[in-house]
Amino acid sequence: MTGIERIGVVGCGLMGAGIAEVCARAGLPVTVVERDAQAARAGRLRITRSLDRATARGRLTAERREATAARITVVDQIEALQDRDLVIEAVAEDERLKADVFARLDDAVTSAHTVLATNTSAIPVIRLAAATGRPEHVVGVHFFNPVPVLRLVELVPSLLTSADTVARAETFVTRRLGKEVVRTSDRAGFVVNALLVPYLLAAIRMAESGTASVEDIDRGMVLGCAHPLGPLALTDLIGLDTTRAIAESLYAEFREPQYAPPPLLSRMVEAGLLGRKSGRGFHRYDEQPQRETAPPG
């Protein structure tokens, strides 16, 4: 079983930047690919700001912050990933975009032992693996936002993923990154989102029907159930566009009403009210909007 030492990440939005950061914190060299030079600069800035916040809060020393930043290279050419041991796709939650990335990785990555991983929240892994000529090397490695803080990773092999690929991915996540792994079969939503998203959609329907205000729905679950965030604040953190995409993937696979996106969710996404990353969702936010980026072109 070949070890994983050189990491590639495709996409430097909220998730891609977080994945690159935790890999670099673990002492690994990371190459991140964005669609163009402007997006690469924005991605680098996103990583820098995250490292600065961690340093200001005492989670990183100044020395370790500099060493971590030095391990990360952000470029706009997918060919830069040709010699990576592991490449993690972290573009927007859109099946066509992700499949296109995997098709391009199949051409760009020349190492025969490279693990190709997807950070998809809900899309069945086999659909993305089918875009490559090496489905045995493709596996789901689903991190949670914010990646530097949350310890869980869902490990999702498809029907064609080899045992060696699964073992290498799990060893990397647990031993190198210090994360906890849950294994799940290759079904839409996996474990966490299959349980979480119906709850979030129920809260949106409650707000939509006027049963209770957004503030009272969130306060009810924080104070009544000891949740750290209410469901609508959590939807803002995840991103309303991402929540809708996960719901659509779940509904397409299972056709159960609880998975169908409520009209209010769709209207808000169409209006650009995406949550924290756009500065406004169910709540308003003062921080600088951080939009997800499209895959590298």
PDB file of C-alpha atoms in Angstrom:
ATOM      1  CA  MET A   1       0.000   0.000   0.000  1.00  0.00           C
ATOM      2  CA  THR A   2       1.582   3.245  -1.186  1.00  0.00           C
ATOM      3  CA  GLY A   3       1.576   6.156   1.249  1.00  0.00           C
ATOM      4  CA  ILE A   4       0.058   9.563   0.577  1.00  0.00           C
ATOM      5  CA  GLU A   5       2.494  12.468   0.849  1.00  0.00           C
ATOM      6  CA  ARG A   6       1.680  14.948  -1.950  1.00  0.00           C
ATOM      7  CA  ILE A   7      -1.801  16.440  -2.023  1.00  0.00           C
ATOM      8  CA  GLY A   8      -3.790  18.138  -4.759  1.00  0.00           C
ATOM      9  CA  VAL A   9      -7.079  19.999  -4.314  1.00  0.00           C
ATOM     10  CA  VAL A  10      -9.342  21.172  -7.131  1.00  0.00           C
ATOM     11  CA  GLY A  11     -11.304  24.264  -6.113  1.00  0.00           C
ATOM     12  CA  CYS A  12     -10.425  26.840  -3.480  1.00  0.00           C
ATOM     13  CA  GLY A  13     -13.838  27.906  -2.225  1.00  0.00           C
ATOM     14  CA  LEU A  14     -14.848  27.456   1.406  1.00  0.00           C
ATOM     15  CA  MET A  15     -14.391  23.687   1.383  1.00  0.00           C
ATOM     16  CA  GLY A  16     -11.346  23.460  -0.877  1.00  0.00           C
ATOM     17  CA  ALA A  17      -9.506  26.119   1.095  1.00  0.00           C
ATOM     18  CA  GLY A  18     -10.291  24.331   4.356  1.00  0.00           C
ATOM     19  CA  ILE A  19      -9.118  20.975   3.013  1.00  0.00           C
ATOM     20  CA  ALA A  20      -5.876  22.512   1.724  1.00  0.00           C
ATOM     21  CA  GLU A  21      -5.307  24.160   5.100  1.00  0.00           C
ATOM     22  CA  VAL A  22      -5.725  20.996   7.195  1.00  0.00           C
ATOM     23  CA  CYS A  23      -3.448  19.038   4.857  1.00  0.00           C
ATOM     24  CA  ALA A  24      -0.770  21.733   5.045  1.00  0.00           C
ATOM     25  CA  ARG A  25      -1.133  21.927   8.838  1.00  0.00           C
ATOM     26  CA  ALA A  26      -0.369  18.197   8.859  1.00  0.00           C
ATOM     27  CA  GLY A  27       2.983  18.945   7.224  1.00  0.00           C
ATOM     28  CA  LEU A  28       2.054  17.948   3.660  1.00  0.00           C
ATOM     29  CA  PRO A  29       2.782  19.934   0.485  1.00  0.00           C
ATOM     30  CA  VAL A  30      -0.484  20.969  -1.193  1.00  0.00           C
ATOM     31  CA  THR A  31      -1.151  22.193  -4.712  1.00  0.00           C
ATOM     32  CA  VAL A  32      -4.564  23.800  -5.214  1.00  0.00           C
ATOM     33  CA  VAL A  33      -5.983  24.401  -8.687  1.00  0.00           C
ATOM     34  CA  GLU A  34      -8.448  27.152  -9.511  1.00  0.00           C
ATOM     35  CA  ARG A  35     -10.110  28.098 -12.809  1.00  0.00           C
ATOM     36  CA  ASP A  36      -8.004  31.203 -13.531  1.00  0.00           C
ATOM     37  CA  ALA A  37      -5.414  33.532 -12.011  1.00  0.00           C
ATOM     38  CA  GLN A  38      -8.007  35.806 -10.406  1.00  0.00           C
ATOM     39  CA  ALA A  39      -9.758  32.890  -8.695  1.00  0.00           C
ATOM     40  CA  ALA A  40      -6.374  31.541  -7.596  1.00  0.00           C
ATOM     41  CA  ARG A  41      -5.561  34.869  -5.918  1.00  0.00           C
ATOM     42  CA  ALA A  42      -8.946  34.906  -4.194  1.00  0.00           C
ATOM     43  CA  GLY A  43      -8.431  31.330  -3.020  1.00  0.00           C
ATOM     44  CA  ARG A  44      -5.001  32.136  -1.637  1.00  0.00           C
ATOM     45  CA  LEU A  45      -6.470  35.093   0.230  1.00  0.00           C
ATOM     46  CA  ARG A  46      -9.197  32.880   1.684  1.00  0.00           C
ATOM     47  CA  ILE A  47      -6.571  30.474   3.064  1.00  0.00           C
ATOM     48  CA  THR A  48      -4.437  33.340   4.397  1.00  0.00           C
ATOM     49  CA  ARG A  49      -7.375  34.877   6.250  1.00  0.00           C
ATOM     50  CA  SER A  50      -8.247  31.527   7.818  1.00  0.00           C
ATOM     51  CA  LEU A  51      -4.666  31.049   9.019  1.00  0.00           C
ATOM     52  CA  ASP A  52      -4.623  34.598  10.380  1.00  0.00           C
ATOM     53  CA  ARG A  53      -7.839  33.956  12.351  1.00  0.00           C
ATOM     54  CA  ALA A  54      -6.420  30.727  13.758  1.00  0.00           C
ATOM     55  CA  THR A  55      -3.254  32.542  14.824  1.00  0.00           C
ATOM     56  CA  ALA A  56      -5.180  35.416  16.412  1.00  0.00           C
ATOM     57  CA  ARG A  57      -7.246  32.920  18.419  1.00  0.00           C
ATOM     58  CA  GLY A  58      -4.156  31.069  19.655  1.00  0.00           C
ATOM     59  CA  ARG A  59      -4.780  27.902  17.638  1.00  0.00           C
ATOM     60  CA  LEU A  60      -1.590  28.358  15.613  1.00  0.00           C
ATOM     61  CA  THR A  61       1.737  29.872  16.572  1.00  0.00           C
ATOM     62  CA  ALA A  62       3.133  32.511  14.236  1.00  0.00           C
ATOM     63  CA  GLU A  63       5.921  30.104  13.266  1.00  0.00           C
ATOM     64  CA  ARG A  64       3.523  27.288  12.442  1.00  0.00           C
ATOM     65  CA  ARG A  65       1.280  29.678  10.531  1.00  0.00           C
ATOM     66  CA  GLU A  66       4.172  30.665   8.260  1.00  0.00           C
ATOM     67  CA  ALA A  67       5.233  27.055   7.742  1.00  0.00           C
ATOM     68  CA  THR A  68       1.660  26.029   6.876  1.00  0.00           C
ATOM     69  CA  ALA A  69       1.236  28.868   4.379  1.00  0.00           C
ATOM     70  CA  ALA A  70       4.547  27.998   2.720  1.00  0.00           C
ATOM     71  CA  ARG A  71       3.349  24.445   1.999  1.00  0.00           C
ATOM     72  CA  ILE A  72       0.377  25.635  -0.083  1.00  0.00           C
ATOM     73  CA  THR A  73       0.649  26.567  -3.751  1.00  0.00           C
ATOM     74  CA  VAL A  74      -2.408  27.877  -5.604  1.00  0.00           C
ATOM     75  CA  VAL A  75      -2.291  27.725  -9.399  1.00  0.00           C
ATOM     76  CA  ASP A  76      -4.663  27.802 -12.379  1.00  0.00           C
ATOM     77  CA  GLN A  77      -3.359  24.790 -14.344  1.00  0.00           C
ATOM     78  CA  ILE A  78      -4.790  21.354 -13.624  1.00  0.00           C
ATOM     79  CA  GLU A  79      -1.635  19.765 -15.085  1.00  0.00           C
ATOM     80  CA  ALA A  80       0.167  20.833 -11.886  1.00  0.00           C
ATOM     81  CA  LEU A  81      -1.518  17.847 -10.200  1.00  0.00           C
ATOM     82  CA  GLN A  82       0.080  15.215 -12.408  1.00  0.00           C
ATOM     83  CA  ASP A  83       2.383  13.776  -9.712  1.00  0.00           C
ATOM     84  CA  ARG A  84       0.050  13.985  -6.687  1.00  0.00           C
ATOM     85  CA  ASP A  85      -0.610  10.936  -4.491  1.00  0.00           C
ATOM     86  CA  LEU A  86      -4.113  12.165  -3.633  1.00  0.00           C
ATOM     87  CA  VAL A  87      -6.302  14.690  -5.462  1.00  0.00           C
ATOM     88  CA  ILE A  88      -9.464  15.901  -3.747  1.00  0.00           C
ATOM     89  CA  GLU A  89     -12.163  17.518  -5.885  1.00  0.00           C
ATOM     90  CA  ALA A  90     -13.928  20.314  -3.991  1.00  0.00           C
ATOM     91  CA  VAL A  91     -15.825  22.353  -6.591  1.00  0.00           C
ATOM     92  CA  ALA A  92     -19.467  23.433  -6.415  1.00  0.00           C
ATOM     93  CA  GLU A  93     -22.081  20.761  -5.663  1.00  0.00           C
ATOM     94  CA  ASP A  94     -23.117  20.201  -9.274  1.00  0.00           C
ATOM     95  CA  GLU A  95     -22.864  16.738 -10.814  1.00  0.00           C
ATOM     96  CA  ARG A  96     -21.974  17.929 -14.310  1.00  0.00           C
ATOM     97  CA  LEU A  97     -19.230  20.221 -13.045  1.00  0.00           C
ATOM     98  CA  LYS A  98     -17.766  17.525 -10.834  1.00  0.00           C
ATOM     99  CA  ALA A  99     -17.892  14.885 -13.569  1.00  0.00           C
ATOM    100  CA  ASP A 100     -16.074  17.286 -15.906  1.00  0.00           C
ATOM    101  CA  VAL A 101     -13.351  17.759 -13.294  1.00  0.00           C
ATOM    102  CA  PHE A 102     -12.894  13.999 -12.956  1.00  0.00           C
ATOM    103  CA  ALA A 103     -12.709  13.551 -16.716  1.00  0.00           C
ATOM    104  CA  ARG A 104      -9.993  16.206 -16.869  1.00  0.00           C
ATOM    105  CA  LEU A 105      -8.151  14.716 -13.897  1.00  0.00           C
ATOM    106  CA  ASP A 106      -8.142  11.370 -15.683  1.00  0.00           C
ATOM    107  CA  ASP A 107      -6.108  13.018 -18.467  1.00  0.00           C
ATOM    108  CA  ALA A 108      -3.985  15.338 -16.298  1.00  0.00           C
ATOM    109  CA  VAL A 109      -2.908  12.998 -13.488  1.00  0.00           C
ATOM    110  CA  THR A 110      -0.238  10.672 -14.799  1.00  0.00           C
ATOM    111  CA  SER A 111       0.632   8.703 -11.668  1.00  0.00           C
ATOM    112  CA  ALA A 112      -0.971   5.257 -11.788  1.00  0.00           C
ATOM    113  CA  HIS A 113      -1.335   5.039  -7.998  1.00  0.00           C
ATOM    114  CA  THR A 114      -3.061   8.415  -7.407  1.00  0.00           C
ATOM    115  CA  VAL A 115      -6.261   8.338  -5.366  1.00  0.00           C
ATOM    116  CA  LEU A 116      -8.955  10.571  -6.878  1.00  0.00           C
ATOM    117  CA  ALA A 117     -11.355  11.697  -4.159  1.00  0.00           C
ATOM    118  CA  THR A 118     -14.543  13.724  -4.208  1.00  0.00           C
ATOM    119  CA  ASN A 119     -15.756  15.948  -1.404  1.00  0.00           C
ATOM    120  CA  THR A 120     -19.339  15.746  -2.670  1.00  0.00           C
ATOM    121  CA  SER A 121     -22.031  16.154  -0.018  1.00  0.00           C
ATOM    122  CA  ALA A 122     -24.609  13.933  -1.691  1.00  0.00           C
ATOM    123  CA  ILE A 123     -23.844  12.856  -5.269  1.00  0.00           C
ATOM    124  CA  PRO A 124     -23.295   9.085  -5.600  1.00  0.00           C
ATOM    125  CA  VAL A 125     -19.575   8.507  -6.085  1.00  0.00           C
ATOM    126  CA  ILE A 126     -19.987   5.976  -8.905  1.00  0.00           C
ATOM    127  CA  ARG A 127     -21.444   8.693 -11.167  1.00  0.00           C
ATOM    128  CA  LEU A 128     -18.224  10.680 -10.846  1.00  0.00           C
ATOM    129  CA  ALA A 129     -15.973   7.629 -11.038  1.00  0.00           C
ATOM    130  CA  ALA A 130     -17.632   6.721 -14.346  1.00  0.00           C
ATOM    131  CA  ALA A 131     -16.137   9.877 -15.875  1.00  0.00           C
ATOM    132  CA  THR A 132     -12.663   8.337 -15.483  1.00  0.00           C
ATOM    133  CA  GLY A 133     -10.904   5.285 -16.815  1.00  0.00           C
ATOM    134  CA  ARG A 134      -9.841   4.324 -13.285  1.00  0.00           C
ATOM    135  CA  PRO A 135     -13.012   3.971 -11.163  1.00  0.00           C
ATOM    136  CA  GLU A 136     -11.182   1.641  -8.788  1.00  0.00           C
ATOM    137  CA  HIS A 137      -9.095   4.644  -7.671  1.00  0.00           C
ATOM    138  CA  VAL A 138     -12.067   6.961  -7.002  1.00  0.00           C
ATOM    139  CA  VAL A 139     -13.549   7.333  -3.508  1.00  0.00           C
ATOM    140  CA  GLY A 140     -15.720   9.765  -1.588  1.00  0.00           C
ATOM    141  CA  VAL A 141     -13.879  11.668   1.155  1.00  0.00           C
ATOM    142  CA  HIS A 142     -16.495  14.071   2.508  1.00  0.00           C
ATOM    143  CA  PHE A 143     -15.252  16.738   4.929  1.00  0.00           C
ATOM    144  CA  PHE A 144     -17.508  19.053   6.927  1.00  0.00           C
ATOM    145  CA  ASN A 145     -17.506  22.843   7.122  1.00  0.00           C
ATOM    146  CA  PRO A 146     -15.494  24.426   8.698  1.00  0.00           C
ATOM    147  CA  VAL A 147     -12.894  21.811   7.787  1.00  0.00           C
ATOM    148  CA  PRO A 148     -10.179  22.960  10.246  1.00  0.00           C
ATOM    149  CA  VAL A 149     -12.653  22.647  13.145  1.00  0.00           C
ATOM    150  CA  LEU A 150     -14.949  19.680  12.487  1.00  0.00           C
ATOM    151  CA  ARG A 151     -13.360  16.269  12.979  1.00  0.00           C
ATOM    152  CA  LEU A 152     -15.660  14.058  10.911  1.00  0.00           C
ATOM    153  CA  VAL A 153     -15.008  12.688   7.419  1.00  0.00           C
ATOM    154  CA  GLU A 154     -17.407  10.363   5.608  1.00  0.00           C
ATOM    155  CA  LEU A 155     -15.556   7.683   3.620  1.00  0.00           C
ATOM    156  CA  VAL A 156     -17.646   6.536   0.653  1.00  0.00           C
ATOM    157  CA  PRO A 157     -16.406   3.753  -1.631  1.00  0.00           C
ATOM    158  CA  SER A 158     -18.388   3.049  -4.794  1.00  0.00           C
ATOM    159  CA  LEU A 159     -19.139  -0.460  -6.018  1.00  0.00           C
ATOM    160  CA  LEU A 160     -15.924  -0.285  -8.068  1.00  0.00           C
ATOM    161  CA  THR A 161     -13.553   1.323  -5.524  1.00  0.00           C
ATOM    162  CA  SER A 162     -10.673  -1.016  -4.705  1.00  0.00           C
ATOM    163  CA  ALA A 163      -9.930  -2.137  -1.160  1.00  0.00           C
ATOM    164  CA  ASP A 164      -6.440  -0.621  -1.488  1.00  0.00           C
ATOM    165  CA  THR A 165      -7.904   2.792  -2.377  1.00  0.00           C
ATOM    166  CA  VAL A 166     -10.245   2.686   0.613  1.00  0.00           C
ATOM    167  CA  ALA A 167      -7.440   1.654   2.959  1.00  0.00           C
ATOM    168  CA  ARG A 168      -5.099   4.384   1.712  1.00  0.00           C
ATOM    169  CA  ALA A 169      -7.764   7.061   2.011  1.00  0.00           C
ATOM    170  CA  GLU A 170      -8.772   5.998   5.514  1.00  0.00           C
ATOM    171  CA  THR A 171      -5.179   5.808   6.728  1.00  0.00           C
ATOM    172  CA  PHE A 172      -4.519   9.275   5.361  1.00  0.00           C
ATOM    173  CA  VAL A 173      -7.610  10.828   6.966  1.00  0.00           C
ATOM    174  CA  THR A 174      -7.172   9.220  10.379  1.00  0.00           C
ATOM    175  CA  ARG A 175      -3.391   9.067  10.826  1.00  0.00           C
ATOM    176  CA  ARG A 176      -2.168  12.087   8.870  1.00  0.00           C
ATOM    177  CA  LEU A 177      -5.059  14.490   9.422  1.00  0.00           C
ATOM    178  CA  GLY A 178      -6.249  13.189  12.792  1.00  0.00           C
ATOM    179  CA  LYS A 179      -9.895  13.103  11.695  1.00  0.00           C
ATOM    180  CA  GLU A 180     -12.573  10.571  12.613  1.00  0.00           C
ATOM    181  CA  VAL A 181     -14.043   8.423   9.830  1.00  0.00           C
ATOM    182  CA  VAL A 182     -17.485   6.938   9.365  1.00  0.00           C
ATOM    183  CA  ARG A 183     -17.926   4.553   6.442  1.00  0.00           C
ATOM    184  CA  THR A 184     -21.092   4.653   4.395  1.00  0.00           C
ATOM    185  CA  SER A 185     -22.455   2.980   1.298  1.00  0.00           C
ATOM    186  CA  ASP A 186     -22.639   4.934  -1.943  1.00  0.00           C
ATOM    187  CA  ARG A 187     -26.144   6.389  -1.695  1.00  0.00           C
ATOM    188  CA  ALA A 188     -27.224   9.990  -2.103  1.00  0.00           C
ATOM    189  CA  GLY A 189     -26.665  11.963   1.100  1.00  0.00           C
ATOM    190  CA  PHE A 190     -24.525   9.247   2.713  1.00  0.00           C
ATOM    191  CA  VAL A 191     -25.089   9.278   6.527  1.00  0.00           C
ATOM    192  CA  VAL A 192     -25.021  12.830   7.820  1.00  0.00           C
ATOM    193  CA  ASN A 193     -26.887  14.694   5.098  1.00  0.00           C
ATOM    194  CA  ALA A 194     -29.478  11.949   4.704  1.00  0.00           C
ATOM    195  CA  LEU A 195     -30.388  12.609   8.354  1.00  0.00           C
ATOM    196  CA  LEU A 196     -29.677  16.337   8.522  1.00  0.00           C
ATOM    197  CA  VAL A 197     -31.238  17.732   5.357  1.00  0.00           C
ATOM    198  CA  PRO A 198     -34.852  16.629   6.045  1.00  0.00           C
ATOM    199  CA  TYR A 199     -34.559  18.437   9.402  1.00  0.00           C
ATOM    200  CA  LEU A 200     -33.297  21.614   7.720  1.00  0.00           C
ATOM    201  CA  LEU A 201     -36.017  21.455   5.069  1.00  0.00           C
ATOM    202  CA  ALA A 202     -38.669  20.986   7.759  1.00  0.00           C
ATOM    203  CA  ALA A 203     -37.443  24.177   9.455  1.00  0.00           C
ATOM    204  CA  ILE A 204     -37.599  26.051   6.135  1.00  0.00           C
ATOM    205  CA  ARG A 205     -41.162  24.832   5.554  1.00  0.00           C
ATOM    206  CA  MET A 206     -42.081  25.974   9.060  1.00  0.00           C
ATOM    207  CA  ALA A 207     -40.738  29.470   8.349  1.00  0.00           C
ATOM    208  CA  GLU A 208     -42.400  29.450   4.925  1.00  0.00           C
ATOM    209  CA  SER A 209     -45.813  28.609   6.411  1.00  0.00           C
ATOM    210  CA  GLY A 210     -45.517  31.282   9.107  1.00  0.00           C
ATOM    211  CA  THR A 211     -45.748  28.782  11.952  1.00  0.00           C
ATOM    212  CA  ALA A 212     -42.938  30.637  13.734  1.00  0.00           C
ATOM    213  CA  SER A 213     -40.377  33.311  12.944  1.00  0.00           C
ATOM    214  CA  VAL A 214     -36.873  32.467  11.757  1.00  0.00           C
ATOM    215  CA  GLU A 215     -35.492  33.694  15.087  1.00  0.00           C
ATOM    216  CA  ASP A 216     -37.912  31.623  17.164  1.00  0.00           C
ATOM    217  CA  ILE A 217     -37.342  28.460  15.145  1.00  0.00           C
ATOM    218  CA  ASP A 218     -33.598  28.751  15.724  1.00  0.00           C
ATOM    219  CA  ARG A 219     -33.975  29.734  19.404  1.00  0.00           C
ATOM    220  CA  GLY A 220     -36.313  26.811  19.955  1.00  0.00           C
ATOM    221  CA  MET A 221     -33.765  24.239  18.781  1.00  0.00           C
ATOM    222  CA  VAL A 222     -30.812  25.920  20.519  1.00  0.00           C
ATOM    223  CA  LEU A 223     -32.545  26.360  23.879  1.00  0.00           C
ATOM    224  CA  GLY A 224     -34.876  23.371  23.730  1.00  0.00           C
ATOM    225  CA  CYS A 225     -32.574  20.751  22.222  1.00  0.00           C
ATOM    226  CA  ALA A 226     -29.124  22.144  23.101  1.00  0.00           C
ATOM    227  CA  HIS A 227     -28.093  22.413  19.438  1.00  0.00           C
ATOM    228  CA  PRO A 228     -25.145  24.769  18.934  1.00  0.00           C
ATOM    229  CA  LEU A 229     -26.929  26.381  15.974  1.00  0.00           C
ATOM    230  CA  GLY A 230     -30.559  26.558  14.978  1.00  0.00           C
ATOM    231  CA  PRO A 231     -31.512  24.839  11.701  1.00  0.00           C
ATOM    232  CA  LEU A 232     -31.885  28.047   9.696  1.00  0.00           C
ATOM    233  CA  ALA A 233     -28.574  29.459  10.946  1.00  0.00           C
ATOM    234  CA  LEU A 234     -27.003  26.105  10.090  1.00  0.00           C
ATOM    235  CA  THR A 235     -28.498  26.264   6.598  1.00  0.00           C
ATOM    236  CA  ASP A 236     -26.878  29.693   6.237  1.00  0.00           C
ATOM    237  CA  LEU A 237     -23.535  28.219   7.297  1.00  0.00           C
ATOM    238  CA  ILE A 238     -23.795  25.309   4.852  1.00  0.00           C
ATOM    239  CA  GLY A 239     -25.025  27.594   2.074  1.00  0.00           C
ATOM    240  CA  LEU A 240     -28.568  27.665   0.742  1.00  0.00           C
ATOM    241  CA  ASP A 241     -27.377  26.686  -2.728  1.00  0.00           C
ATOM    242  CA  THR A 242     -25.517  23.688  -1.336  1.00  0.00           C
ATOM    243  CA  THR A 243     -28.525  22.719   0.796  1.00  0.00           C
ATOM    244  CA  ARG A 244     -30.783  22.840  -2.247  1.00  0.00           C
ATOM    245  CA  ALA A 245     -28.325  20.804  -4.325  1.00  0.00           C
ATOM    246  CA  ILE A 246     -28.155  18.107  -1.647  1.00  0.00           C
ATOM    247  CA  ALA A 247     -31.947  18.049  -1.350  1.00  0.00           C
ATOM    248  CA  GLU A 248     -32.311  17.713  -5.119  1.00  0.00           C
ATOM    249  CA  SER A 249     -29.841  14.811  -5.159  1.00  0.00           C
ATOM    250  CA  LEU A 250     -31.703  13.057  -2.340  1.00  0.00           C
ATOM    251  CA  TYR A 251     -35.090  13.626  -3.954  1.00  0.00           C
ATOM    252  CA  ALA A 252     -33.873  12.422  -7.366  1.00  0.00           C
ATOM    253  CA  GLU A 253     -32.701   9.150  -5.833  1.00  0.00           C
ATOM    254  CA  PHE A 254     -35.484   8.384  -3.350  1.00  0.00           C
ATOM    255  CA  ARG A 255     -38.512  10.442  -4.491  1.00  0.00           C
ATOM    256  CA  GLU A 256     -39.596  10.986  -0.897  1.00  0.00           C
ATOM    257  CA  PRO A 257     -41.461  14.264  -0.154  1.00  0.00           C
ATOM    258  CA  GLN A 258     -39.274  15.028   2.868  1.00  0.00           C
ATOM    259  CA  TYR A 259     -36.307  15.518   0.506  1.00  0.00           C
ATOM    260  CA  ALA A 260     -38.030  17.927  -1.922  1.00  0.00           C
ATOM    261  CA  PRO A 261     -36.631  21.503  -1.729  1.00  0.00           C
ATOM    262  CA  PRO A 262     -39.296  23.927  -0.431  1.00  0.00           C
ATOM    263  CA  PRO A 263     -40.232  26.768  -2.793  1.00  0.00           C
ATOM    264  CA  LEU A 264     -38.849  29.333  -0.327  1.00  0.00           C
ATOM    265  CA  LEU A 265     -35.414  27.715  -0.495  1.00  0.00           C
ATOM    266  CA  SER A 266     -35.421  27.806  -4.289  1.00  0.00           C
ATOM    267  CA  ARG A 267     -36.572  31.446  -4.410  1.00  0.00           C
ATOM    268  CA  MET A 268     -33.840  32.509  -1.981  1.00  0.00           C
ATOM    269  CA  VAL A 269     -31.148  30.761  -4.017  1.00  0.00           C
ATOM    270  CA  GLU A 270     -32.455  32.413  -7.187  1.00  0.00           C
ATOM    271  CA  ALA A 271     -32.279  35.773  -5.388  1.00  0.00           C
ATOM    272  CA  GLY A 272     -28.646  35.197  -4.419  1.00  0.00           C
ATOM    273  CA  LEU A 273     -29.452  34.902  -0.707  1.00  0.00           C
ATOM    274  CA  LEU A 274     -27.045  32.046  -0.070  1.00  0.00           C
ATOM    275  CA  GLY A 275     -26.277  32.507   3.633  1.00  0.00           C
ATOM    276  CA  ARG A 276     -22.974  33.471   5.205  1.00  0.00           C
ATOM    277  CA  LYS A 277     -21.016  33.346   1.965  1.00  0.00           C
ATOM    278  CA  SER A 278     -23.228  36.017   0.368  1.00  0.00           C
ATOM    279  CA  GLY A 279     -23.777  38.041   3.554  1.00  0.00           C
ATOM    280  CA  ARG A 280     -27.488  37.244   3.791  1.00  0.00           C
ATOM    281  CA  GLY A 281     -29.686  34.160   4.006  1.00  0.00           C
ATOM    282  CA  PHE A 282     -32.243  33.522   6.709  1.00  0.00           C
ATOM    283  CA  HIS A 283     -30.108  35.873   8.812  1.00  0.00           C
ATOM    284  CA  ARG A 284     -27.846  38.809   7.887  1.00  0.00           C
ATOM    285  CA  TYR A 285     -24.069  38.720   8.307  1.00  0.00           C
ATOM    286  CA  ASP A 286     -21.528  41.504   8.533  1.00  0.00           C
ATOM    287  CA  GLU A 287     -18.455  39.644   7.317  1.00  0.00           C
ATOM    288  CA  GLN A 288     -17.161  39.871   3.773  1.00  0.00           C
ATOM    289  CA  PRO A 289     -19.139  37.596   1.419  1.00  0.00           C
ATOM    290  CA  GLN A 290     -17.261  34.485   0.317  1.00  0.00           C
ATOM    291  CA  ARG A 291     -18.765  32.864  -2.754  1.00  0.00           C
ATOM    292  CA  GLU A 292     -17.954  29.366  -3.895  1.00  0.00           C
ATOM    293  CA  THR A 293     -15.965  29.210  -7.102  1.00  0.00           C
ATOM    294  CA  ALA A 294     -16.610  27.301 -10.284  1.00  0.00           C
ATOM    295  CA  PRO A 295     -14.189  24.538 -11.308  1.00  0.00           C
ATOM    296  CA  PRO A 296     -10.963  25.500 -13.013  1.00  0.00           C
ATOM    297  CA  GLY A 297     -11.412  26.177 -16.690  1.00  0.00           C
TER     298      GLY A 297
END
